[in-house]
Short mmCIF file of C-alpha atoms and ligand atoms in Angstrom, two decimals:
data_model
loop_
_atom_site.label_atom_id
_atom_site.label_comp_id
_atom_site.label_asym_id
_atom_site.label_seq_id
_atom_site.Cartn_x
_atom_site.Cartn_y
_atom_site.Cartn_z
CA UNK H 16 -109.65 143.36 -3.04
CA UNK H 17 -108.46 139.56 -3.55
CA UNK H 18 -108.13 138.30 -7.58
CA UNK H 19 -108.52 134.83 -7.87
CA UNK H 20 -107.79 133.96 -11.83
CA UNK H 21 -109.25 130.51 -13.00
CA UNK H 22 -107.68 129.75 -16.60
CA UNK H 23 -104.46 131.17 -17.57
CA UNK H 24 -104.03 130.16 -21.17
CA UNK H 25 -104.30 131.98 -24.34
CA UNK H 26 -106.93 134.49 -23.34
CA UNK H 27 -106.47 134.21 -19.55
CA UNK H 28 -102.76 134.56 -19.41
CA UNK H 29 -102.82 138.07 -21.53
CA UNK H 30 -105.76 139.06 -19.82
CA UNK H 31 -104.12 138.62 -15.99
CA UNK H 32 -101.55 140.44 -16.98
CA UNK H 33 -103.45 143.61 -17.46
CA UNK H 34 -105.10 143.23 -14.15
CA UNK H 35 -101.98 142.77 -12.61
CA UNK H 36 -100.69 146.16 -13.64
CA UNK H 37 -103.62 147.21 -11.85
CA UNK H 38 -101.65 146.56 -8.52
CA UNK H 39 -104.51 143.90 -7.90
CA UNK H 40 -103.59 140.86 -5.41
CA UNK H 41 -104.30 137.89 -7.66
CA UNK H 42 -104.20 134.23 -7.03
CA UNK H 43 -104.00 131.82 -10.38
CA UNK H 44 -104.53 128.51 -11.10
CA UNK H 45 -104.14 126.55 -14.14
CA UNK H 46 -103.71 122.70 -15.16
CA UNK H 47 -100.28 124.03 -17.20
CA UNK H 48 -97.19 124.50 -15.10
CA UNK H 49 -96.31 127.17 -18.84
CA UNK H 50 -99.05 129.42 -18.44
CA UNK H 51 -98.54 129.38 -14.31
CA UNK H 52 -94.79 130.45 -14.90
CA UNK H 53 -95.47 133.32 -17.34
CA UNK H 54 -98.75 134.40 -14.17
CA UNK H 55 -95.99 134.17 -11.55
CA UNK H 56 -93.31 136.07 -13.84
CA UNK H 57 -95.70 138.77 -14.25
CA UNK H 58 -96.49 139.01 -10.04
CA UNK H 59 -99.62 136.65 -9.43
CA UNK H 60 -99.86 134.36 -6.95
CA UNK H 61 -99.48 130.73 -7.85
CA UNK H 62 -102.22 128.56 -6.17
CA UNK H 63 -102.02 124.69 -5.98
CA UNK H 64 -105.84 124.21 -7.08
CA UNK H 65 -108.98 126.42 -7.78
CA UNK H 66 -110.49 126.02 -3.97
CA UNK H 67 -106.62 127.47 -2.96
CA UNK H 68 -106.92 130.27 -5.34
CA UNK H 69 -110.40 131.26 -4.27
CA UNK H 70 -110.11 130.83 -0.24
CA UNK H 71 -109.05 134.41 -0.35
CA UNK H 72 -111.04 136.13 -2.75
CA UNK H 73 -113.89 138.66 -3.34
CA UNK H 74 -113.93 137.91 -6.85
CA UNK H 75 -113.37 134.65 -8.76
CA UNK H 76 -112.59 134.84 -12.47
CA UNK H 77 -112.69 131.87 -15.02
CA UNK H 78 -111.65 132.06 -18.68
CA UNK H 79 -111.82 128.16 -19.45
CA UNK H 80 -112.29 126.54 -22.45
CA UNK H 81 -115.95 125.09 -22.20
CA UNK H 82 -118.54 124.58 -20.37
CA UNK H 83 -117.76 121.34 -18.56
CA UNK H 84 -114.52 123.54 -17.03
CA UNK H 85 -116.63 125.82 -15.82
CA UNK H 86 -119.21 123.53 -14.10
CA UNK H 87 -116.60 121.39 -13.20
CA UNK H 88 -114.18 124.63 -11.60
CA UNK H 89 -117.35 126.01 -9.59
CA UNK H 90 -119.71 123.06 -8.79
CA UNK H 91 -117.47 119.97 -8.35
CA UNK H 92 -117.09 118.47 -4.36
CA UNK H 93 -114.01 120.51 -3.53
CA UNK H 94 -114.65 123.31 -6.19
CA UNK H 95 -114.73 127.34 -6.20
CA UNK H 96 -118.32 127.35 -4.66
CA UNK H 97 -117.69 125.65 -1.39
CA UNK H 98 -114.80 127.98 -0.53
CA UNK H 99 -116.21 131.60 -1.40
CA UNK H 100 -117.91 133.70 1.31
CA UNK H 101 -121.24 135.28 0.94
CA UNK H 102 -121.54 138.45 -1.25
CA UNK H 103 -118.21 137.17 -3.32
CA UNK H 104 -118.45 137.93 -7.00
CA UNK H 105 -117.77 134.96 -9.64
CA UNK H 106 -117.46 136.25 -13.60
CA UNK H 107 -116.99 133.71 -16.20
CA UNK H 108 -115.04 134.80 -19.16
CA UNK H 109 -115.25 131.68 -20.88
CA UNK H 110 -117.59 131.11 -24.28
CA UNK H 111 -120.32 128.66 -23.16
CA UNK H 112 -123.79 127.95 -23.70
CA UNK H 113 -126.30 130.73 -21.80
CA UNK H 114 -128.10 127.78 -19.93
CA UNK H 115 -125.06 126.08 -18.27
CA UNK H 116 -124.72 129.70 -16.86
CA UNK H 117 -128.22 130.61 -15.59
CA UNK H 118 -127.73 127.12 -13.92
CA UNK H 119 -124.12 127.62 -12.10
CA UNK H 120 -125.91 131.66 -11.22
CA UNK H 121 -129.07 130.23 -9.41
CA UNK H 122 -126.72 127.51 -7.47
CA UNK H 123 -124.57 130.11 -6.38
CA UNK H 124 -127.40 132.43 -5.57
CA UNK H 125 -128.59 129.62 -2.99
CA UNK H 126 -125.21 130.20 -1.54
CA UNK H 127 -125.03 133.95 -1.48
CA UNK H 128 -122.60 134.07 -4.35
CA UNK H 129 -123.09 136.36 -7.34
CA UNK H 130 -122.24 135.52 -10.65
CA UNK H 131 -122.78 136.73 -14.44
CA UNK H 132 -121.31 136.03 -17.80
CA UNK H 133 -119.01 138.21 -19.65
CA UNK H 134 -117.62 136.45 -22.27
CA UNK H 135 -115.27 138.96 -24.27
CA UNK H 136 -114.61 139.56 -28.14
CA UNK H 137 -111.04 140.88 -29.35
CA UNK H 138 -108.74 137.79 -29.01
CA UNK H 139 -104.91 137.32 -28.37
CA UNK H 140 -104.55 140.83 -29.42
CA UNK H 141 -107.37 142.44 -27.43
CA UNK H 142 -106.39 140.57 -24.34
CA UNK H 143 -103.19 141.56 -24.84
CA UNK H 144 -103.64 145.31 -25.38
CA UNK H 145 -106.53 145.04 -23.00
CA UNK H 146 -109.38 146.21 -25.49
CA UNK H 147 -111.79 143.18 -25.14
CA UNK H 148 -115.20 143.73 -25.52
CA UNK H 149 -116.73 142.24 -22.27
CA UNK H 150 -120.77 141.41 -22.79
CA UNK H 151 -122.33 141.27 -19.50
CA UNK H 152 -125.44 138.98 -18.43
CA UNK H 153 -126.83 140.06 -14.51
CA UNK H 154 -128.63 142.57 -12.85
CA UNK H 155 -127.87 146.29 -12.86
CA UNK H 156 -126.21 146.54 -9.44
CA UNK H 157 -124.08 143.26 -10.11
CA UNK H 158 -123.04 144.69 -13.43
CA UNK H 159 -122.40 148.32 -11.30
CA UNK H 160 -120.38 146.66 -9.66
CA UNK H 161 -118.19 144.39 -11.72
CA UNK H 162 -117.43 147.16 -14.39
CA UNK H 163 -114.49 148.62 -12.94
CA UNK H 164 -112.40 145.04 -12.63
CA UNK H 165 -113.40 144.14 -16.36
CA UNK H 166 -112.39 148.13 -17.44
CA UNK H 167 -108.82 147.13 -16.46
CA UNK H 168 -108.99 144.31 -19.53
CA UNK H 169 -111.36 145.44 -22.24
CA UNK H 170 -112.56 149.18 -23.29
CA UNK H 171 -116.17 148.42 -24.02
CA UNK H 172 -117.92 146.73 -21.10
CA UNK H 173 -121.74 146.13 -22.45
CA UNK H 174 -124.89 145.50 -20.39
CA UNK H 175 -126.76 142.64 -22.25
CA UNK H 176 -129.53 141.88 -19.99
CA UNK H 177 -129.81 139.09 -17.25
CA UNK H 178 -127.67 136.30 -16.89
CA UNK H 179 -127.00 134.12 -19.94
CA UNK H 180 -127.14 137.56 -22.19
CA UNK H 181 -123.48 137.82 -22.50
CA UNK H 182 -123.47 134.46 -24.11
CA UNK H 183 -126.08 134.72 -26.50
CA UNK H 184 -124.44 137.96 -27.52
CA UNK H 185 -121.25 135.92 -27.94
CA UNK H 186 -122.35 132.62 -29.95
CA UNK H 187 -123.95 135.57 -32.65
CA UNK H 188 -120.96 137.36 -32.55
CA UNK H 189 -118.83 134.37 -33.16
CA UNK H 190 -121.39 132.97 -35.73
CA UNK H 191 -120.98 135.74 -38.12
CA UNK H 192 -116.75 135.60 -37.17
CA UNK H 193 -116.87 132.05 -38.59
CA UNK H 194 -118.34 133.16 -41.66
CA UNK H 195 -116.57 136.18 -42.15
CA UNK H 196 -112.93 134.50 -41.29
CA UNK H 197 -113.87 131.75 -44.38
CA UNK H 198 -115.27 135.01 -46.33
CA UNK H 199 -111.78 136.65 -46.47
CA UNK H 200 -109.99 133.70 -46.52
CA UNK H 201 -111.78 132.86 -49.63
CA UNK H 202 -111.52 136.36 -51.16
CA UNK H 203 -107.53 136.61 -50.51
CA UNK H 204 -106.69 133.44 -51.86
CA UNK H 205 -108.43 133.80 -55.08
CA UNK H 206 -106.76 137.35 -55.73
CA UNK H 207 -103.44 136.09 -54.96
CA UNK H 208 -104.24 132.99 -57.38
CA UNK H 209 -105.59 135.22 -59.70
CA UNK H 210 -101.89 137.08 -59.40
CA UNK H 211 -102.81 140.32 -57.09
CA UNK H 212 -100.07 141.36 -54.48
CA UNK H 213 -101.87 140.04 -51.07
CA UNK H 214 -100.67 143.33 -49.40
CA UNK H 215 -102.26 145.13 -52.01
CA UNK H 216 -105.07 143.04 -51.99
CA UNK H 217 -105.76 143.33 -48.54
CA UNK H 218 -105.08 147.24 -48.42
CA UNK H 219 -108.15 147.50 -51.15
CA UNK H 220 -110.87 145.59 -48.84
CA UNK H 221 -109.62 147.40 -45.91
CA UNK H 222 -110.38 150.77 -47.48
CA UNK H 223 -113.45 149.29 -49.12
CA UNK H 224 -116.70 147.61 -48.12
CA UNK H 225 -115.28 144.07 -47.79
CA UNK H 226 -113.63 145.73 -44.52
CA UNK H 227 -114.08 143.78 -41.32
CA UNK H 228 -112.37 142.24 -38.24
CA UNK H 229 -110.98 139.50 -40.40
CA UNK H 230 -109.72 141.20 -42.92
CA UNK H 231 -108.37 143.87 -41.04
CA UNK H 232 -107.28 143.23 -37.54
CA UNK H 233 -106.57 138.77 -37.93
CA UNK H 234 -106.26 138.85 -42.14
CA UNK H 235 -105.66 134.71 -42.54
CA UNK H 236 -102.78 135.95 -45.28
CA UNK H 237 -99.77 135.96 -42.83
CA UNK H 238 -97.74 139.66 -42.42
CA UNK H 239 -100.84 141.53 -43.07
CA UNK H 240 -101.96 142.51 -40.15
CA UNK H 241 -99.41 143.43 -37.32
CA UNK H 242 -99.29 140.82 -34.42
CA UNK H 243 -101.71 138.13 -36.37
CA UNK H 244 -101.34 134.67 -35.63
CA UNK H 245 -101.49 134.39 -39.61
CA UNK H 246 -97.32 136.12 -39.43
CA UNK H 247 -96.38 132.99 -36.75
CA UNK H 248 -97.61 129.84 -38.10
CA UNK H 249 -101.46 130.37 -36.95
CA UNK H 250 -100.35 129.81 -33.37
CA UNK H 251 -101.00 131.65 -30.28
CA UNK H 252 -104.62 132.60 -31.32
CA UNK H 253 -108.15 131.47 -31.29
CA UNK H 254 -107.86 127.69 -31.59
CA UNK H 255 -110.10 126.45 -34.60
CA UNK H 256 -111.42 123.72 -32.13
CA UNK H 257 -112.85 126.50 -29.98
CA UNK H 258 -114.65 128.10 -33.55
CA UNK H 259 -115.86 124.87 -33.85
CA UNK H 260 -117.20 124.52 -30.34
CA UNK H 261 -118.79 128.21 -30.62
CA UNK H 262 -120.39 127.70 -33.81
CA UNK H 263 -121.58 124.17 -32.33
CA UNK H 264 -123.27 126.49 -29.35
CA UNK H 265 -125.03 128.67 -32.14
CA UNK H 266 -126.46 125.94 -34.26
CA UNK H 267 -127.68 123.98 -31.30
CA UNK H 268 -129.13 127.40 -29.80
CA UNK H 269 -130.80 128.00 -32.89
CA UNK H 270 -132.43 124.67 -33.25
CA UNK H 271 -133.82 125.15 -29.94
CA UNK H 272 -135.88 128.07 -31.27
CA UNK H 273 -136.03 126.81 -35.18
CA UNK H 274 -134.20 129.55 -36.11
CA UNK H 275 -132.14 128.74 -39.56
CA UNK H 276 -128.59 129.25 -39.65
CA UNK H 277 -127.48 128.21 -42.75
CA UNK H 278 -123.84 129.71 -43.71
CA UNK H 279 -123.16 128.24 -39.48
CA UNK H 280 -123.58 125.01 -41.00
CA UNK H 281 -121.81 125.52 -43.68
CA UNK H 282 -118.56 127.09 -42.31
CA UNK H 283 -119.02 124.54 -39.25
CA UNK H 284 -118.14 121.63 -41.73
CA UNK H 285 -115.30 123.54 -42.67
CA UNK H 286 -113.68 124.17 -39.43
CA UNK H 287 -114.75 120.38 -38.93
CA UNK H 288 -112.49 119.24 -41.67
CA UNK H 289 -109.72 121.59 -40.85
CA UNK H 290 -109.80 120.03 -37.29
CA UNK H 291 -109.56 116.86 -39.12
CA UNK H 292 -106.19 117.52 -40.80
CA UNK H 293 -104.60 117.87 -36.94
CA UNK H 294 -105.18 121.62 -37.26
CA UNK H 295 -107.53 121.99 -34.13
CA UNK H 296 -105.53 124.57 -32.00
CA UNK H 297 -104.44 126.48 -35.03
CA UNK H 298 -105.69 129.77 -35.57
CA UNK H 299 -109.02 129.64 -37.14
CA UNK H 300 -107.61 131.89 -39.33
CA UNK H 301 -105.75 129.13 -41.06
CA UNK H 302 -109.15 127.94 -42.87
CA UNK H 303 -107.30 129.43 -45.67
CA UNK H 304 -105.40 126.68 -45.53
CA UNK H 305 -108.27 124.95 -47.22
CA UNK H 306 -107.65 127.21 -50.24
CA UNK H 307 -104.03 127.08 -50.78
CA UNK H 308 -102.19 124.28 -52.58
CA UNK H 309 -100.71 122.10 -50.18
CA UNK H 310 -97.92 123.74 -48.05
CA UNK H 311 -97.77 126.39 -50.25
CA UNK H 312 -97.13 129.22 -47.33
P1 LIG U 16 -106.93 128.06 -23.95
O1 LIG U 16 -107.17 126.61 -24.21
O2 LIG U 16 -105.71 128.71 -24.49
O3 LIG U 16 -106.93 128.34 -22.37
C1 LIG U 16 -107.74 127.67 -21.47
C2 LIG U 16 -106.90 127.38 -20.25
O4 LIG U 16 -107.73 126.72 -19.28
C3 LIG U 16 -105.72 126.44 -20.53
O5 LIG U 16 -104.52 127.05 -20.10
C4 LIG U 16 -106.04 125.19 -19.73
O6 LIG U 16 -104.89 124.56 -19.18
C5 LIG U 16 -106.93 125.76 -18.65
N1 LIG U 16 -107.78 124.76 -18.02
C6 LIG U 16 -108.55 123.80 -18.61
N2 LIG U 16 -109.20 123.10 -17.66
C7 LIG U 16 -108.82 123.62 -16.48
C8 LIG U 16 -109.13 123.31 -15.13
N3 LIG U 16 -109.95 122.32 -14.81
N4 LIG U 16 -108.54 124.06 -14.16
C9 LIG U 16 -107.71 125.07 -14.47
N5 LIG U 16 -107.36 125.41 -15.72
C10 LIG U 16 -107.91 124.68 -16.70
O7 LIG U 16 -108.25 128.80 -24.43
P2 LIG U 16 -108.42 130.38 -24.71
O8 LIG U 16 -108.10 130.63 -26.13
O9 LIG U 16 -107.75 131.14 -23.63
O10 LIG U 16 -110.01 130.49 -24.56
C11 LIG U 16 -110.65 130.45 -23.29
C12 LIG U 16 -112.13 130.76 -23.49
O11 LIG U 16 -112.26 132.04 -24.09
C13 LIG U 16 -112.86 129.77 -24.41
O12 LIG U 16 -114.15 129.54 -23.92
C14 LIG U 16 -112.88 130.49 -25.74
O13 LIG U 16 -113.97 130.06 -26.55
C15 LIG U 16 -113.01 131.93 -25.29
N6 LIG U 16 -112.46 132.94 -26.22
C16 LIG U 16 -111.24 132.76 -26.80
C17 LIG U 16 -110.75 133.74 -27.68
C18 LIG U 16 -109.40 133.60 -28.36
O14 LIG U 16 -109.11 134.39 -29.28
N7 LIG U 16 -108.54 132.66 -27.94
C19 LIG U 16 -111.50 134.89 -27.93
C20 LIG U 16 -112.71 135.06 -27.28
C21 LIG U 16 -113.18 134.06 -26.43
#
């Protein structure tokens, strides 16, 4: 079975890395020479553009940063779509909105191709350790049959319904990570201004019912949690800009349906500002930037 890997950076990069100790044959491509070095250092195949990485392969998979990527990667003149045989398998990784996917799914279906969503939760550290979350939109025999390929990168591979379900399952998701990120950013900067130990501090609410992914696995206080992009400057994580896009996907989703979102708003202006201040592909754990003194960490 032929890999091809669409979008080696953050995510990607750790992700293709666990399939490749799989013994998989996989072809990458990427618009950073960086992230194609660390594929080829790892024992991928280095392709010179996304139709030469998927002339070979049964299975195409994109991790890109939005939706235009993705369009752009399957649907454009010379892209993925007019190089894949029939019965080939496309899953996209990426966070987008569920409609750009039910769109690319029924063009490929024209073409014989099968594709779902399965946009992951976990981050840097989940991609690295390879225990994403993977939420699957598509049928029951598509999703039969792409399980195995995601188990080698996530430990929780989840049925969501038809195509676009993965996504809708993602922009909540993210929604409430927005607002719990600010949440304990909030909460640990006012106990360590109000003179608790941050350590301590955090060792409290992760014993206690303030306990969540934020405050436990990415705590925005750096050297709290092991391996957080808080303990190396904020970098190498979930970019703020792509918080921003998510929570951009939510609030437009839920205006579609007049659904109120009102702490997504909120926490959206925050990111917004934090973006601002040239801090876009920081962490988005740094929004407790916005509660520190200046250069105070
Ligand atoms: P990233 O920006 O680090 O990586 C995206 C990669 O895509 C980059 O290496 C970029 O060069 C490449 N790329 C862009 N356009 C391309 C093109 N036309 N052809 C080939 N490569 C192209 O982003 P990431 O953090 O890896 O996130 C990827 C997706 O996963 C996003 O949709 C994001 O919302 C989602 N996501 C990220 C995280 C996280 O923690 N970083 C967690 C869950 C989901």
């Amino acid at each position: 079975m032929n890999i091809a890997f669409i979008g080696l950076g953050n995510m990607g990069g750790k992700m293709v890395q666990n399939l490749l100790k799989t013994g998989a044959t996989v072809y990458g491509f990427d618009l950073s020479q960086t992230a194609i070095a660390h594929f080829v250092e790892a024992g991928g195949i280095a392709s010179d553009s996304p139709h030469d990485a998927a002339k070979n392969a049964d299975i195409v998979i994109t991790m890109l940063p939005a939706a235009k990527h993705v369009k752009e990667i399957y649907l454009a003149e010379d892209g993925v779509f007019t190089v894949l045989k029939q019965g080939s398998i496309c899953i996209d990784s990426s966070t987008i909105d569920p409609q750009s996917i039910k769109d690319i799914a029924k063009i490929g279906a024209e073409k014989g191709i099968k594709v779902c969503d399965a946009p992951v939760s976990g981050g840097t550290i989940g991609a690295q350790a390879g225990t994403l979350t993977f939420m699957v939109g598509t049928d029951a025999d598509l999703f039969e049959q792409v399980k195995s390929v995601l188990s080698s990168m996530g430990k929780n591979i989840v049925y969501c319904g038809e195509v676009g379900s993965g996504q809708i399952a993602k922009i909540c998701n993210n929604l409430i990570l927005g607002i719990s990120m600010t949440a304990v950013a909030e909460g640990m900067a006012l106990g360590a201004k109000l003179g608790i130990d941050p350590q301590i501090l955090a060792g409290v609410i992760n014993s206690s019912s303030g306990r969540c992914w934020s405050s436990e696995v990415c705590n925005p206080w750096p050297d709290v949690s092991a391996n957080a992009p808080a303990g190396r400057g904020y970098s190498d994580g979930f970019a703020t800009q792509l918080m921003l896009k998510d929570l951009g996907l939510a609030i437009e989703a839920a205006g579609q349906v007049k659904q109120p979102v009102l702490l997504a708003g909120l926490v959206q202006q925050q990111y917004q500002q934090l973006c601002m201040q040239g801090n876009a592909q920081l962490d988005f754990s740094s929004i407790i930037q916005q509660y520190l003194p200046q250069n105070s960490q």
